[in-house]
Amino acid sequence: MICGLLFSVITFAQAQQDGGRKMRTPEERAQKNAEGLTKRLGLNDDQKTKATAIFLDQANAVNKAREAGSGDKEARRAEMLKLSDETDAKINALLTEDQKKTYETWKAERKDKMKKGMRGDGQKPAGDQ
């Protein structure tokens, strides 16, 4: 009975940390990211298809890294940053010069918001309210 109660508390706590949202599949994450870029940058159909494939590769690599789950937090962080940089370079290669400028501006704004402890929508993270 104690094990059942403990399991319930842990599950509830994890749901609270995730904001009660279920984890999206790599395909769903790739599609959402590509749609977001299409909206922000006006990607054409070919760019959107290629961006979706790039984001899918990234999502699968992130899942693989999470599953490998070494206890070394810094190593995991470094791996995630490496994946992010690789994805960013691939996305940049797809873009026109005007799209690159808009993309760089958006990334700088997003980075600034993250430094201030804000989510992308201008709201404080759920745990900080």
JSON list of C-alpha atoms in Angstrom, two decimals:
[
{"chain": "A", "resi": 1, "resn": "MET", "atom": "CA", "xyz": [0.00, 0.00, 0.00]},
{"chain": "A", "resi": 2, "resn": "ILE", "atom": "CA", "xyz": [2.82, 2.39, 0.85]},
{"chain": "A", "resi": 3, "resn": "CYS", "atom": "CA", "xyz": [4.46, 1.60, -2.50]},
{"chain": "A", "resi": 4, "resn": "GLY", "atom": "CA", "xyz": [1.21, 2.40, -4.30]},
{"chain": "A", "resi": 5, "resn": "LEU", "atom": "CA", "xyz": [0.87, 5.70, -2.45]},
{"chain": "A", "resi": 6, "resn": "LEU", "atom": "CA", "xyz": [4.49, 6.61, -3.15]},
{"chain": "A", "resi": 7, "resn": "PHE", "atom": "CA", "xyz": [4.05, 5.77, -6.85]},
{"chain": "A", "resi": 8, "resn": "SER", "atom": "CA", "xyz": [0.94, 7.98, -6.99]},
{"chain": "A", "resi": 9, "resn": "VAL", "atom": "CA", "xyz": [2.75, 10.91, -5.38]},
{"chain": "A", "resi": 10, "resn": "ILE", "atom": "CA", "xyz": [5.73, 10.59, -7.74]},
{"chain": "A", "resi": 11, "resn": "THR", "atom": "CA", "xyz": [3.48, 10.34, -10.79]},
{"chain": "A", "resi": 12, "resn": "PHE", "atom": "CA", "xyz": [1.47, 13.36, -9.65]},
{"chain": "A", "resi": 13, "resn": "ALA", "atom": "CA", "xyz": [4.65, 15.37, -9.02]},
{"chain": "A", "resi": 14, "resn": "GLN", "atom": "CA", "xyz": [5.99, 14.55, -12.48]},
{"chain": "A", "resi": 15, "resn": "ALA", "atom": "CA", "xyz": [2.69, 15.57, -14.06]},
{"chain": "A", "resi": 16, "resn": "GLN", "atom": "CA", "xyz": [2.87, 18.87, -12.18]},
{"chain": "A", "resi": 17, "resn": "GLN", "atom": "CA", "xyz": [6.42, 19.49, -13.42]},
{"chain": "A", "resi": 18, "resn": "ASP", "atom": "CA", "xyz": [5.35, 18.86, -16.99]},
{"chain": "A", "resi": 19, "resn": "GLY", "atom": "CA", "xyz": [2.39, 21.18, -16.58]},
{"chain": "A", "resi": 20, "resn": "GLY", "atom": "CA", "xyz": [0.10, 18.19, -16.95]},
{"chain": "A", "resi": 21, "resn": "ARG", "atom": "CA", "xyz": [0.99, 17.94, -20.65]},
{"chain": "A", "resi": 22, "resn": "LYS", "atom": "CA", "xyz": [1.91, 14.63, -22.21]},
{"chain": "A", "resi": 23, "resn": "MET", "atom": "CA", "xyz": [5.19, 14.36, -24.04]},
{"chain": "A", "resi": 24, "resn": "ARG", "atom": "CA", "xyz": [4.77, 14.78, -27.78]},
{"chain": "A", "resi": 25, "resn": "THR", "atom": "CA", "xyz": [6.15, 12.19, -30.16]},
{"chain": "A", "resi": 26, "resn": "PRO", "atom": "CA", "xyz": [9.24, 13.12, -32.19]},
{"chain": "A", "resi": 27, "resn": "GLU", "atom": "CA", "xyz": [6.99, 13.44, -35.25]},
{"chain": "A", "resi": 28, "resn": "GLU", "atom": "CA", "xyz": [4.61, 15.81, -33.44]},
{"chain": "A", "resi": 29, "resn": "ARG", "atom": "CA", "xyz": [7.51, 17.93, -32.15]},
{"chain": "A", "resi": 30, "resn": "ALA", "atom": "CA", "xyz": [9.09, 18.08, -35.62]},
{"chain": "A", "resi": 31, "resn": "GLN", "atom": "CA", "xyz": [5.79, 19.10, -37.20]},
{"chain": "A", "resi": 32, "resn": "LYS", "atom": "CA", "xyz": [5.13, 21.76, -34.56]},
{"chain": "A", "resi": 33, "resn": "ASN", "atom": "CA", "xyz": [8.63, 23.23, -34.93]},
{"chain": "A", "resi": 34, "resn": "ALA", "atom": "CA", "xyz": [8.37, 23.32, -38.73]},
{"chain": "A", "resi": 35, "resn": "GLU", "atom": "CA", "xyz": [4.95, 24.96, -38.56]},
{"chain": "A", "resi": 36, "resn": "GLY", "atom": "CA", "xyz": [6.30, 27.58, -36.16]},
{"chain": "A", "resi": 37, "resn": "LEU", "atom": "CA", "xyz": [9.16, 28.40, -38.51]},
{"chain": "A", "resi": 38, "resn": "THR", "atom": "CA", "xyz": [6.79, 28.49, -41.47]},
{"chain": "A", "resi": 39, "resn": "LYS", "atom": "CA", "xyz": [4.63, 31.02, -39.64]},
{"chain": "A", "resi": 40, "resn": "ARG", "atom": "CA", "xyz": [7.59, 33.18, -38.54]},
{"chain": "A", "resi": 41, "resn": "LEU", "atom": "CA", "xyz": [9.71, 32.99, -41.68]},
{"chain": "A", "resi": 42, "resn": "GLY", "atom": "CA", "xyz": [7.27, 32.23, -44.48]},
{"chain": "A", "resi": 43, "resn": "LEU", "atom": "CA", "xyz": [8.90, 28.95, -45.50]},
{"chain": "A", "resi": 44, "resn": "ASN", "atom": "CA", "xyz": [7.87, 27.55, -48.86]},
{"chain": "A", "resi": 45, "resn": "ASP", "atom": "CA", "xyz": [6.65, 23.94, -49.13]},
{"chain": "A", "resi": 46, "resn": "ASP", "atom": "CA", "xyz": [10.10, 22.56, -49.96]},
{"chain": "A", "resi": 47, "resn": "GLN", "atom": "CA", "xyz": [11.71, 24.40, -47.03]},
{"chain": "A", "resi": 48, "resn": "LYS", "atom": "CA", "xyz": [8.96, 23.21, -44.67]},
{"chain": "A", "resi": 49, "resn": "THR", "atom": "CA", "xyz": [9.42, 19.58, -45.76]},
{"chain": "A", "resi": 50, "resn": "LYS", "atom": "CA", "xyz": [13.18, 19.79, -45.26]},
{"chain": "A", "resi": 51, "resn": "ALA", "atom": "CA", "xyz": [12.80, 21.60, -41.92]},
{"chain": "A", "resi": 52, "resn": "THR", "atom": "CA", "xyz": [10.40, 18.91, -40.71]},
{"chain": "A", "resi": 53, "resn": "ALA", "atom": "CA", "xyz": [12.98, 16.22, -41.56]},
{"chain": "A", "resi": 54, "resn": "ILE", "atom": "CA", "xyz": [15.73, 18.18, -39.76]},
{"chain": "A", "resi": 55, "resn": "PHE", "atom": "CA", "xyz": [13.57, 18.63, -36.66]},
{"chain": "A", "resi": 56, "resn": "LEU", "atom": "CA", "xyz": [12.60, 14.95, -36.72]},
{"chain": "A", "resi": 57, "resn": "ASP", "atom": "CA", "xyz": [16.27, 13.94, -36.76]},
{"chain": "A", "resi": 58, "resn": "GLN", "atom": "CA", "xyz": [16.87, 16.27, -33.82]},
{"chain": "A", "resi": 59, "resn": "ALA", "atom": "CA", "xyz": [13.87, 14.98, -31.85]},
{"chain": "A", "resi": 60, "resn": "ASN", "atom": "CA", "xyz": [14.97, 11.37, -32.36]},
{"chain": "A", "resi": 61, "resn": "ALA", "atom": "CA", "xyz": [18.53, 12.22, -31.28]},
{"chain": "A", "resi": 62, "resn": "VAL", "atom": "CA", "xyz": [17.21, 14.00, -28.17]},
{"chain": "A", "resi": 63, "resn": "ASN", "atom": "CA", "xyz": [15.08, 10.97, -27.28]},
{"chain": "A", "resi": 64, "resn": "LYS", "atom": "CA", "xyz": [18.06, 8.67, -27.76]},
{"chain": "A", "resi": 65, "resn": "ALA", "atom": "CA", "xyz": [20.23, 10.87, -25.53]},
{"chain": "A", "resi": 66, "resn": "ARG", "atom": "CA", "xyz": [17.53, 10.95, -22.84]},
{"chain": "A", "resi": 67, "resn": "GLU", "atom": "CA", "xyz": [17.14, 7.18, -22.94]},
{"chain": "A", "resi": 68, "resn": "ALA", "atom": "CA", "xyz": [20.91, 6.70, -22.64]},
{"chain": "A", "resi": 69, "resn": "GLY", "atom": "CA", "xyz": [20.51, 9.00, -19.64]},
{"chain": "A", "resi": 70, "resn": "SER", "atom": "CA", "xyz": [23.98, 9.16, -18.18]},
{"chain": "A", "resi": 71, "resn": "GLY", "atom": "CA", "xyz": [23.96, 10.64, -14.70]},
{"chain": "A", "resi": 72, "resn": "ASP", "atom": "CA", "xyz": [26.37, 13.37, -15.82]},
{"chain": "A", "resi": 73, "resn": "LYS", "atom": "CA", "xyz": [24.18, 16.45, -16.12]},
{"chain": "A", "resi": 74, "resn": "GLU", "atom": "CA", "xyz": [26.91, 18.55, -17.77]},
{"chain": "A", "resi": 75, "resn": "ALA", "atom": "CA", "xyz": [27.60, 15.89, -20.41]},
{"chain": "A", "resi": 76, "resn": "ARG", "atom": "CA", "xyz": [23.87, 15.71, -21.22]},
{"chain": "A", "resi": 77, "resn": "ARG", "atom": "CA", "xyz": [23.68, 19.49, -21.42]},
{"chain": "A", "resi": 78, "resn": "ALA", "atom": "CA", "xyz": [26.70, 19.59, -23.75]},
{"chain": "A", "resi": 79, "resn": "GLU", "atom": "CA", "xyz": [25.12, 16.92, -25.97]},
{"chain": "A", "resi": 80, "resn": "MET", "atom": "CA", "xyz": [21.84, 18.85, -26.16]},
{"chain": "A", "resi": 81, "resn": "LEU", "atom": "CA", "xyz": [23.67, 22.07, -27.04]},
{"chain": "A", "resi": 82, "resn": "LYS", "atom": "CA", "xyz": [25.60, 20.24, -29.74]},
{"chain": "A", "resi": 83, "resn": "LEU", "atom": "CA", "xyz": [22.37, 18.85, -31.21]},
{"chain": "A", "resi": 84, "resn": "SER", "atom": "CA", "xyz": [20.79, 22.30, -31.09]},
{"chain": "A", "resi": 85, "resn": "ASP", "atom": "CA", "xyz": [23.76, 23.90, -32.85]},
{"chain": "A", "resi": 86, "resn": "GLU", "atom": "CA", "xyz": [23.77, 21.22, -35.55]},
{"chain": "A", "resi": 87, "resn": "THR", "atom": "CA", "xyz": [20.04, 21.66, -36.14]},
{"chain": "A", "resi": 88, "resn": "ASP", "atom": "CA", "xyz": [20.43, 25.43, -36.25]},
{"chain": "A", "resi": 89, "resn": "ALA", "atom": "CA", "xyz": [23.17, 25.17, -38.90]},
{"chain": "A", "resi": 90, "resn": "LYS", "atom": "CA", "xyz": [21.01, 22.85, -41.03]},
{"chain": "A", "resi": 91, "resn": "ILE", "atom": "CA", "xyz": [18.00, 25.17, -40.75]},
{"chain": "A", "resi": 92, "resn": "ASN", "atom": "CA", "xyz": [20.14, 28.20, -41.65]},
{"chain": "A", "resi": 93, "resn": "ALA", "atom": "CA", "xyz": [21.30, 26.40, -44.80]},
{"chain": "A", "resi": 94, "resn": "LEU", "atom": "CA", "xyz": [17.67, 26.20, -45.99]},
{"chain": "A", "resi": 95, "resn": "LEU", "atom": "CA", "xyz": [16.87, 29.87, -45.57]},
{"chain": "A", "resi": 96, "resn": "THR", "atom": "CA", "xyz": [17.05, 32.87, -47.88]},
{"chain": "A", "resi": 97, "resn": "GLU", "atom": "CA", "xyz": [19.07, 35.88, -46.72]},
{"chain": "A", "resi": 98, "resn": "ASP", "atom": "CA", "xyz": [15.91, 37.72, -45.57]},
{"chain": "A", "resi": 99, "resn": "GLN", "atom": "CA", "xyz": [14.69, 34.64, -43.70]},
{"chain": "A", "resi": 100, "resn": "LYS", "atom": "CA", "xyz": [18.10, 34.28, -42.02]},
{"chain": "A", "resi": 101, "resn": "LYS", "atom": "CA", "xyz": [17.88, 37.85, -40.70]},
{"chain": "A", "resi": 102, "resn": "THR", "atom": "CA", "xyz": [14.40, 37.25, -39.31]},
{"chain": "A", "resi": 103, "resn": "TYR", "atom": "CA", "xyz": [15.49, 33.90, -37.83]},
{"chain": "A", "resi": 104, "resn": "GLU", "atom": "CA", "xyz": [18.52, 35.44, -36.11]},
{"chain": "A", "resi": 105, "resn": "THR", "atom": "CA", "xyz": [16.38, 38.26, -34.68]},
{"chain": "A", "resi": 106, "resn": "TRP", "atom": "CA", "xyz": [13.82, 35.78, -33.36]},
{"chain": "A", "resi": 107, "resn": "LYS", "atom": "CA", "xyz": [16.53, 33.60, -31.79]},
{"chain": "A", "resi": 108, "resn": "ALA", "atom": "CA", "xyz": [18.08, 36.64, -30.09]},
{"chain": "A", "resi": 109, "resn": "GLU", "atom": "CA", "xyz": [14.68, 37.67, -28.68]},
{"chain": "A", "resi": 110, "resn": "ARG", "atom": "CA", "xyz": [14.03, 34.14, -27.46]},
{"chain": "A", "resi": 111, "resn": "LYS", "atom": "CA", "xyz": [17.46, 33.97, -25.82]},
{"chain": "A", "resi": 112, "resn": "ASP", "atom": "CA", "xyz": [16.82, 37.29, -24.09]},
{"chain": "A", "resi": 113, "resn": "LYS", "atom": "CA", "xyz": [13.48, 36.07, -22.76]},
{"chain": "A", "resi": 114, "resn": "MET", "atom": "CA", "xyz": [15.11, 32.89, -21.46]},
{"chain": "A", "resi": 115, "resn": "LYS", "atom": "CA", "xyz": [17.76, 34.94, -19.65]},
{"chain": "A", "resi": 116, "resn": "LYS", "atom": "CA", "xyz": [14.97, 36.86, -17.97]},
{"chain": "A", "resi": 117, "resn": "GLY", "atom": "CA", "xyz": [13.34, 33.59, -16.87]},
{"chain": "A", "resi": 118, "resn": "MET", "atom": "CA", "xyz": [10.39, 33.91, -19.19]},
{"chain": "A", "resi": 119, "resn": "ARG", "atom": "CA", "xyz": [8.78, 31.36, -21.47]},
{"chain": "A", "resi": 120, "resn": "GLY", "atom": "CA", "xyz": [8.38, 32.15, -25.15]},
{"chain": "A", "resi": 121, "resn": "ASP", "atom": "CA", "xyz": [4.87, 33.51, -24.55]},
{"chain": "A", "resi": 122, "resn": "GLY", "atom": "CA", "xyz": [6.03, 36.12, -22.03]},
{"chain": "A", "resi": 123, "resn": "GLN", "atom": "CA", "xyz": [4.75, 34.23, -19.00]},
{"chain": "A", "resi": 124, "resn": "LYS", "atom": "CA", "xyz": [6.86, 33.13, -16.07]},
{"chain": "A", "resi": 125, "resn": "PRO", "atom": "CA", "xyz": [7.54, 29.37, -15.94]},
{"chain": "A", "resi": 126, "resn": "ALA", "atom": "CA", "xyz": [4.84, 27.44, -14.05]},
{"chain": "A", "resi": 127, "resn": "GLY", "atom": "CA", "xyz": [7.03, 26.75, -11.01]},
{"chain": "A", "resi": 128, "resn": "ASP", "atom": "CA", "xyz": [7.93, 30.44, -10.58]},
{"chain": "A", "resi": 129, "resn": "GLN", "atom": "CA", "xyz": [4.46, 31.92, -10.15]}
]
